[in-house]
Coordinates of C-alpha atoms and ligand atoms in Angstrom, one line a residue:
M154 CA 0.0 -0.1 -0.1
K155 CA 2.7 2.5 1.0
S156 CA 4.8 1.7 -2.1
N157 CA 1.6 2.2 -4.2
N158 CA 0.9 5.5 -2.5
G159 CA 4.5 6.8 -3.3
Y160 CA 4.0 5.6 -6.8
I161 CA 0.7 7.5 -7.2
V162 CA 2.3 10.7 -5.7
I163 CA 5.1 10.5 -8.2
S164 CA 2.6 9.8 -11.1
Y165 CA 0.7 13.0 -10.0
L166 CA 3.9 15.2 -9.9
F167 CA 4.9 13.7 -13.2
A168 CA 1.4 14.8 -14.7
I169 CA 2.0 18.3 -13.2
I170 CA 5.5 18.5 -14.8
V171 CA 4.2 17.5 -18.1
F172 CA 1.4 20.1 -17.9
L173 CA 4.0 22.8 -17.0
I174 CA 6.5 21.7 -19.8
F175 CA 4.2 20.8 -22.6
K176 CA 1.2 23.0 -21.6
D177 CA -0.8 20.2 -23.2
A178 CA -4.1 19.6 -21.3
V179 CA -5.2 16.7 -23.4
L180 CA -1.9 14.9 -22.7
V181 CA -2.3 15.6 -19.0
A182 CA -6.0 14.5 -18.9
F183 CA -4.9 11.2 -20.7
L184 CA -2.3 10.8 -18.0
L185 CA -4.8 11.6 -15.3
L186 CA -7.3 9.1 -16.5
L187 CA -4.7 6.6 -16.7
L188 CA -3.7 7.1 -13.2
L189 CA -7.3 7.1 -12.0
T190 CA -7.8 3.8 -13.7
Y191 CA -4.8 2.5 -12.0
H192 CA -5.9 3.8 -8.8
L193 CA -9.5 2.2 -9.1
Y194 CA -7.9 -1.0 -10.1
D195 CA -5.7 -0.8 -7.0
I196 CA -8.6 0.0 -4.7
Y197 CA -10.5 -3.0 -6.3
Q198 CA -7.6 -5.4 -5.7
L199 CA -7.4 -4.0 -2.2
K200 CA -11.1 -4.6 -1.5
Q201 CA -10.9 -8.1 -2.9
S202 CA -7.9 -9.0 -0.6
F203 CA -9.8 -7.4 2.3
L204 CA -12.9 -9.6 1.5
K205 CA -10.9 -12.6 1.2
E206 CA -9.2 -12.0 4.5
I207 CA -12.6 -11.5 6.0
A208 CA -14.0 -14.7 4.4
D209 CA -10.9 -16.6 5.7
T210 CA -11.3 -15.2 9.2
E211 CA -15.0 -16.0 9.1
G212 CA -14.2 -19.6 7.9
N213 CA -11.7 -20.1 10.5
L214 CA -14.0 -18.7 13.2
K215 CA -16.9 -21.0 12.1
I216 CA -14.4 -23.8 12.2
S217 CA -13.3 -23.1 15.7
I218 CA -16.9 -22.4 17.0
Q219 CA -18.0 -25.8 15.3
K220 CA -14.9 -27.4 17.2
E221 CA -15.9 -25.7 20.4
K222 CA -19.5 -26.8 20.1
Q223 CA -18.3 -30.3 19.3
K224 CA -16.1 -30.4 22.4
R225 CA -19.0 -29.2 24.5
L226 CA -21.4 -31.7 23.1
E227 CA -18.7 -34.5 23.8
N228 CA -18.1 -33.1 27.4
Y229 CA -21.8 -33.0 28.0
S230 CA -22.6 -36.5 26.7
Q231 CA -19.6 -37.7 28.8
F232 CA -21.1 -35.9 31.7
L233 CA -24.5 -37.5 31.1
S234 CA -23.2 -40.8 30.7
L235 CA -21.1 -40.5 33.9
S236 CA -24.1 -39.1 35.8
Q237 CA -26.3 -42.0 34.7
T238 CA -23.6 -44.7 35.9
L239 CA -22.7 -42.7 39.0
G240 CA -24.9 -44.8 41.3
S241 CA -25.9 -41.5 43.0
G242 CA -28.3 -38.7 42.3
L243 CA -27.3 -35.6 40.7
I244 CA -29.3 -32.3 40.6
V245 CA -28.0 -29.0 38.8
V246 CA -29.7 -25.8 39.6
N247 CA -28.7 -22.8 37.6
D248 CA -28.2 -19.2 38.8
L249 CA -31.8 -18.4 38.0
G250 CA -33.0 -21.2 40.3
I251 CA -34.1 -23.4 37.4
I252 CA -33.5 -27.2 37.5
D253 CA -31.0 -27.6 34.6
F254 CA -30.4 -31.4 35.0
V255 CA -31.4 -34.3 37.3
N256 CA -30.2 -37.8 36.5
K257 CA -32.3 -41.0 36.6
D258 CA -31.3 -41.9 40.2
V259 CA -32.9 -38.6 41.5
K260 CA -36.0 -39.4 39.5
S261 CA -36.1 -42.9 41.0
Y262 CA -35.6 -41.6 44.4
F263 CA -38.1 -38.9 44.3
I264 CA -40.7 -40.1 41.8
E265 CA -43.5 -37.5 42.7
V266 CA -41.4 -34.4 41.3
D267 CA -41.8 -33.1 37.9
Y268 CA -38.4 -31.7 37.1
E269 CA -37.9 -30.6 33.5
N270 CA -37.1 -26.8 33.4
H271 CA -38.9 -26.3 36.6
E272 CA -37.8 -23.8 39.4
Y273 CA -36.3 -25.7 42.2
K274 CA -39.4 -24.9 44.3
T275 CA -40.8 -28.0 42.4
F276 CA -38.8 -29.9 45.3
S277 CA -41.0 -28.5 48.0
L278 CA -43.0 -31.6 47.9
I279 CA -40.0 -33.2 49.5
K280 CA -39.5 -30.9 52.4
P281 CA -36.0 -31.7 53.7
L282 CA -34.6 -32.0 50.2
Y283 CA -36.2 -28.5 49.3
K284 CA -34.9 -27.0 52.5
F285 CA -31.4 -28.2 51.6
I286 CA -31.5 -27.0 48.0
N287 CA -32.9 -23.6 49.0
E288 CA -30.1 -23.1 51.6
S289 CA -27.5 -24.2 49.1
Y290 CA -28.9 -21.7 46.5
L291 CA -29.2 -18.9 48.9
L292 CA -25.8 -19.3 50.7
E293 CA -23.8 -20.1 47.6
S294 CA -21.4 -22.1 49.7
P295 CA -20.5 -25.9 50.0
L296 CA -23.0 -27.8 52.3
R297 CA -23.4 -31.4 53.5
K298 CA -26.6 -32.8 55.3
Q299 CA -28.3 -36.2 55.9
I300 CA -32.0 -36.3 55.4
M301 CA -34.7 -38.9 55.9
Y302 CA -37.5 -39.3 53.5
N303 CA -39.9 -42.2 53.1
D304 CA -38.3 -44.4 55.5
K305 CA -34.9 -43.8 53.4
Y306 CA -31.8 -42.0 54.3
Y307 CA -30.0 -39.7 51.8
D308 CA -26.7 -37.9 52.1
L309 CA -26.7 -34.6 50.3
V310 CA -23.6 -32.7 49.2
N311 CA -23.7 -29.3 47.6
T312 CA -20.8 -27.8 45.6
P313 CA -21.6 -24.2 44.3
I314 CA -20.5 -23.5 40.7
F315 CA -18.6 -20.2 40.1
E316 CA -17.4 -18.7 36.9
G317 CA -14.9 -16.2 38.3
R318 CA -16.5 -14.5 41.1
F319 CA -20.1 -15.0 39.5
F320 CA -22.4 -17.6 41.1
K321 CA -23.6 -20.0 38.4
G322 CA -25.6 -22.4 40.3
C323 CA -25.5 -25.5 42.5
L324 CA -24.4 -29.1 41.8
I325 CA -26.1 -31.3 44.4
I326 CA -25.1 -34.9 44.8
V327 CA -27.6 -37.3 46.5
H328 CA -26.4 -40.6 48.0
D329 CA -28.9 -43.2 49.1
I330 CA -27.3 -44.3 52.4
T331 CA -30.2 -46.4 53.7
A332 CA -28.2 -49.7 53.5
I333 CA -25.3 -48.0 55.5
K334 CA -27.8 -46.5 58.1
T335 CA -29.6 -50.0 58.5
A336 CA -26.1 -51.8 58.9
E337 CA -25.2 -49.1 61.5
K338 CA -28.5 -49.7 63.4
F339 CA -28.2 -53.4 63.2
Q340 CA -24.6 -53.2 64.4
K341 CA -25.8 -51.0 67.4
Q342 CA -28.7 -53.3 68.2
F343 CA -26.4 -56.3 67.9
T344 CA -23.9 -54.7 70.4
A345 CA -26.8 -53.9 72.8
D346 CA -28.1 -57.6 72.5
V347 CA -24.6 -59.1 73.1
S348 CA -24.2 -57.0 76.1
H349 CA -27.5 -58.0 77.4
E350 CA -27.0 -61.7 76.7
L351 CA -23.6 -61.7 78.4
K352 CA -25.0 -59.6 81.4
T353 CA -27.6 -62.2 82.3
P354 CA -25.3 -65.2 83.0
L355 CA -22.7 -62.9 84.5
S356 CA -25.2 -61.6 87.0
V357 CA -26.2 -65.4 87.9
L358 CA -22.5 -66.2 88.4
K359 CA -21.8 -63.1 90.6
G360 CA -24.9 -63.8 92.6
F361 CA -24.2 -67.6 93.3
S362 CA -20.5 -67.1 93.9
E363 CA -21.2 -64.3 96.4
I364 CA -23.6 -66.5 98.4
L365 CA -21.3 -69.4 98.3
D366 CA -18.6 -67.2 99.6
R367 CA -20.9 -65.7 102.2
D368 CA -22.6 -68.9 103.5
I369 CA -19.7 -71.2 104.5
N370 CA -21.9 -73.3 106.4
M371 CA -24.3 -74.1 103.5
D372 CA -25.5 -77.7 103.4
S373 CA -23.6 -79.7 100.8
K374 CA -26.7 -80.6 98.7
Q375 CA -27.5 -76.9 98.1
R376 CA -23.8 -76.1 97.5
V377 CA -23.7 -78.9 94.8
E378 CA -26.9 -77.4 93.3
F379 CA -25.5 -73.9 93.3
I380 CA -22.2 -75.0 91.7
G381 CA -24.3 -76.8 89.1
M382 CA -25.9 -73.6 88.2
I383 CA -22.8 -71.8 88.0
K384 CA -21.4 -74.5 85.6
K385 CA -24.5 -74.3 83.4
E386 CA -24.2 -70.5 83.1
V387 CA -20.6 -70.8 82.2
N388 CA -21.4 -73.3 79.7
R389 CA -24.1 -70.9 78.2
M390 CA -21.7 -68.1 78.2
E391 CA -19.1 -70.3 76.3
T392 CA -21.7 -71.3 73.8
I393 CA -22.6 -67.6 73.3
I394 CA -18.9 -66.6 72.9
T395 CA -18.2 -69.4 70.5
D396 CA -21.4 -68.5 68.3
L397 CA -20.3 -64.8 68.5
L398 CA -16.8 -65.7 67.2
T399 CA -18.3 -67.7 64.3
I400 CA -20.7 -64.8 63.4
S401 CA -18.0 -62.4 63.6
K402 CA -15.6 -64.5 61.1
M403 CA -18.7 -64.9 58.9
D404 CA -19.2 -61.1 58.8
R405 CA -15.7 -60.6 57.5
L406 CA -15.4 -59.7 53.9
D407 CA -12.6 -62.4 53.3
Y408 CA -14.7 -65.2 54.8
E409 CA -14.8 -68.0 52.2
L410 CA -15.8 -71.7 52.2
K411 CA -13.2 -74.5 51.8
L412 CA -15.2 -76.5 49.3
E413 CA -14.3 -80.0 48.6
K414 CA -16.2 -82.8 46.8
Q415 CA -17.5 -85.1 49.5
D416 CA -20.3 -87.5 50.3
I417 CA -23.0 -85.6 52.1
T418 CA -24.0 -88.6 54.0
T419 CA -20.5 -88.8 55.9
V420 CA -21.0 -85.2 57.0
I421 CA -24.6 -86.0 58.4
N422 CA -23.7 -89.3 59.9
D423 CA -20.6 -87.8 61.7
T424 CA -23.0 -84.8 62.9
I425 CA -25.5 -87.4 64.3
N426 CA -22.7 -89.3 66.2
L427 CA -21.7 -86.0 67.7
V428 CA -25.2 -85.0 69.1
K429 CA -26.5 -88.5 69.8
S430 CA -25.8 -88.4 73.4
F431 CA -28.1 -85.3 73.9
A432 CA -31.1 -87.2 72.4
V433 CA -30.2 -90.4 74.6
E434 CA -30.2 -88.0 77.7
K435 CA -33.9 -87.0 76.8
N436 CA -35.0 -90.6 75.8
L437 CA -35.4 -89.4 72.2
K438 CA -34.7 -91.7 69.1
I439 CA -32.8 -90.4 66.1
S440 CA -33.6 -92.2 62.8
H441 CA -32.0 -91.4 59.5
N442 CA -32.3 -92.5 55.8
L443 CA -29.7 -90.9 53.6
E444 CA -29.2 -91.2 49.9
S445 CA -25.6 -91.1 49.1
C446 CA -24.4 -88.1 46.9
M447 CA -21.1 -86.3 46.2
L448 CA -21.5 -82.6 46.8
N449 CA -19.2 -79.7 46.7
I450 CA -19.3 -78.5 50.2
D451 CA -17.3 -77.2 53.2
A452 CA -17.8 -80.1 55.6
T453 CA -16.8 -78.3 58.8
K454 CA -19.2 -75.4 58.2
L455 CA -22.1 -77.6 56.9
S456 CA -21.6 -79.9 59.9
L457 CA -22.0 -76.8 62.3
A458 CA -25.3 -76.1 60.4
F459 CA -26.6 -79.7 60.9
I460 CA -25.4 -79.7 64.6
N461 CA -27.5 -76.5 65.3
L462 CA -30.7 -78.1 63.5
I463 CA -30.4 -81.5 65.1
K464 CA -29.7 -80.0 68.6
N465 CA -32.6 -77.7 68.2
A466 CA -34.9 -80.7 67.3
I467 CA -33.7 -82.4 70.3
N468 CA -34.2 -79.3 72.6
Y469 CA -37.5 -78.4 71.4
T470 CA -39.0 -81.9 71.6
D471 CA -39.9 -83.6 74.8
E472 CA -41.1 -87.0 73.4
G473 CA -41.0 -88.8 70.1
V474 CA -38.4 -89.2 67.3
I475 CA -36.1 -87.0 65.4
K476 CA -36.1 -88.1 61.6
I477 CA -33.2 -87.1 59.2
K478 CA -33.9 -87.8 55.6
G479 CA -31.6 -87.0 52.6
M480 CA -32.4 -87.5 49.0
I481 CA -31.6 -86.3 45.5
K482 CA -34.4 -84.2 43.9
E483 CA -33.5 -83.0 40.5
K484 CA -30.5 -80.8 40.6
N485 CA -30.6 -80.5 44.4
Y486 CA -29.9 -82.6 47.5
I487 CA -32.8 -82.2 50.1
V488 CA -32.2 -82.7 53.8
K489 CA -35.1 -82.8 56.0
I490 CA -34.9 -82.8 59.8
T491 CA -38.2 -83.5 61.4
D492 CA -39.2 -83.5 65.2
T493 CA -42.2 -84.2 67.1
G494 CA -41.7 -81.2 69.3
I495 CA -43.3 -78.0 70.3
G496 CA -43.5 -76.6 66.8
I497 CA -43.4 -73.0 65.6
D498 CA -46.3 -70.6 65.0
N499 CA -46.4 -69.4 61.3
S500 CA -46.1 -65.8 62.3
E501 CA -42.7 -66.7 64.0
V502 CA -41.1 -68.5 61.1
E503 CA -39.6 -65.3 59.6
N504 CA -38.1 -64.2 63.0
I505 CA -36.3 -67.4 64.1
F506 CA -33.4 -66.9 61.7
K507 CA -32.7 -63.3 63.3
R508 CA -29.7 -63.0 65.7
F509 CA -30.7 -63.5 69.3
Y510 CA -34.4 -64.1 68.4
R511 CA -36.1 -66.7 70.7
I512 CA -39.8 -67.6 70.7
D513 CA -39.5 -68.7 74.3
S514 CA -36.5 -67.2 76.0
N515 CA -36.9 -69.1 79.1
R516 CA -36.9 -72.5 77.2
S517 CA -33.9 -71.4 75.1
R518 CA -32.0 -70.5 78.2
E519 CA -32.9 -73.7 79.9
T520 CA -31.4 -75.7 77.0
G521 CA -28.3 -73.5 76.9
G522 CA -29.0 -72.0 73.5
S523 CA -27.3 -68.8 72.4
G524 CA -30.2 -67.6 70.2
L525 CA -27.5 -67.4 67.4
G526 CA -27.7 -71.0 66.1
L527 CA -30.3 -70.5 63.2
S528 CA -28.8 -67.4 62.0
I529 CA -25.4 -69.1 61.6
T530 CA -27.2 -72.2 59.9
K531 CA -28.9 -70.0 57.4
N532 CA -25.6 -68.1 56.7
V533 CA -23.8 -71.5 55.9
I534 CA -26.6 -72.8 53.8
L535 CA -26.9 -69.6 51.8
R536 CA -23.1 -69.5 51.2
H537 CA -23.4 -73.0 49.8
E538 CA -25.9 -71.3 47.4
G539 CA -28.7 -73.4 49.1
T540 CA -32.1 -72.6 50.7
I541 CA -33.5 -73.4 54.1
S542 CA -37.3 -73.4 54.9
V543 CA -39.5 -74.4 57.7
D544 CA -42.7 -76.4 57.8
S545 CA -44.2 -76.5 61.3
V546 CA -47.5 -77.2 63.1
L547 CA -47.7 -76.0 66.7
N548 CA -47.6 -78.7 69.3
K549 CA -47.1 -81.4 66.5
G550 CA -43.6 -80.8 65.4
T551 CA -41.2 -79.0 62.8
T552 CA -39.5 -80.0 59.7
F553 CA -36.4 -77.9 58.6
I554 CA -35.8 -78.4 54.8
I555 CA -32.5 -77.8 53.3
S556 CA -31.7 -77.7 49.7
L557 CA -28.1 -77.8 48.3
P558 CA -27.2 -77.6 44.7
I559 CA -25.7 -80.7 43.1
K560 CA -22.8 -79.2 40.9
K561 CA -21.2 -81.5 38.3
Ligands
ADP1511 P1 -31.4 -71.0 70.3 O1 -30.2 -71.1 70.7 O2 -32.3 -70.3 71.2 O3 -32.0 -72.4 70.0 P2 -31.7 -70.6 67.5 O4 -31.2 -69.6 66.6 O5 -31.1 -72.1 67.1 O6 -31.6 -70.3 69.0 O7 -33.3 -70.7 67.4 C1 -34.0 -69.6 67.4 C2 -35.4 -69.9 68.1 O8 -36.2 -70.7 67.1 C3 -35.4 -70.8 69.3 O9 -35.1 -70.0 70.5 C4 -36.7 -71.5 69.4 O10 -37.7 -70.6 69.8 C5 -37.0 -71.6 67.7 N1 -36.8 -73.0 67.3 C6 -35.6 -73.5 66.7 N2 -35.7 -74.7 66.3 C7 -36.9 -75.1 66.9 C8 -37.5 -76.3 66.7 N3 -36.9 -77.4 66.1 N4 -38.8 -76.5 67.2 C9 -39.3 -75.5 67.8 N5 -38.7 -74.1 68.0 C10 -37.6 -74.1 67.3

């Protein structure tokens, strides 16, 4: 441009000199016309290159906008798929208080709310959640709270979104912590139950030992009776502690069965031999009819389950016979342990597998039971991928039915 300008100035000076020397207006006019044409052509070229430059810039701009859009779209779809697989709820409220986004988990937690493009006030149906969102939105600061809604517990975490110093909304994560809370509650209840269970025999021990200590002239018959009671309570405490240790092992994440192919009849026969003396003591007969079958089992743990079931059959039966039957039924091995005892009311069948649950605490204590036997038994059977069920008629008797898978 600069060189062109210089060239134009020189050309005009040349035209003036020609006019001064030749005094020929026609020549000068011709020269000026030539110069003007050149000048216009130059301007035309300049405009063309300018337009091309604009077009190039526009093209580049379009491409980078397109790229940016693509990138944002990719980020958004990544965010969407991440939010759907998060396993937690996600709520995004923008700076205007409009719900920008909720993922499927939030929709499943709070089905009564209509979300799309609504103000966050729409959450007012769920009071504790609304209170949290409102507080998060108004305070524009991080917040964390646990709420309870419809018998479920949720942990809420708010992270405010800022662009520079400007508040752009809230990102709220909702975790369903019902399972953790239930486990916590269960653990607390269990600790309280254990303390209670151990406190009773301890008080008995303390009481009897104090009487024995105080009353040195006690007649020998009573002394033997008291010592017998102390022994009984000590045995009960031992049973409770042994069962507690078994349960605590089972609760460990790394608890595993030691599976081996074995004939199930060997395990059941060995178990019967172990508990036979208890039946003899009560004048009860044990009969068994077992079909031989190789199963992939942990014999020690399965034997524990059968001991509990046969001992219970003996403990809760005053007269009659305990029948143990084992047979192959399609792809399962079925064991039935039937007694002619006190029976279990239908309404209690669900409860008897709970830890420390006893229908009649006095009878259970009398027999030295820990109240943990059936919960251990069920755990062992379930770990073998089997099932356990009960069929009982009050005052007639009970049958426990165990089904174990036969795997080739
Ligand atoms: P426990 O040590 O009290 O026997 P369990 O967990 O083995 O504890 O059993 C839980 C409860 O289930 C018992 O207290 C008893 O009330 C009931 N129960 C278990 N087996 C039988 C049975 N064969 N007949 C009647 N009641 C039973």
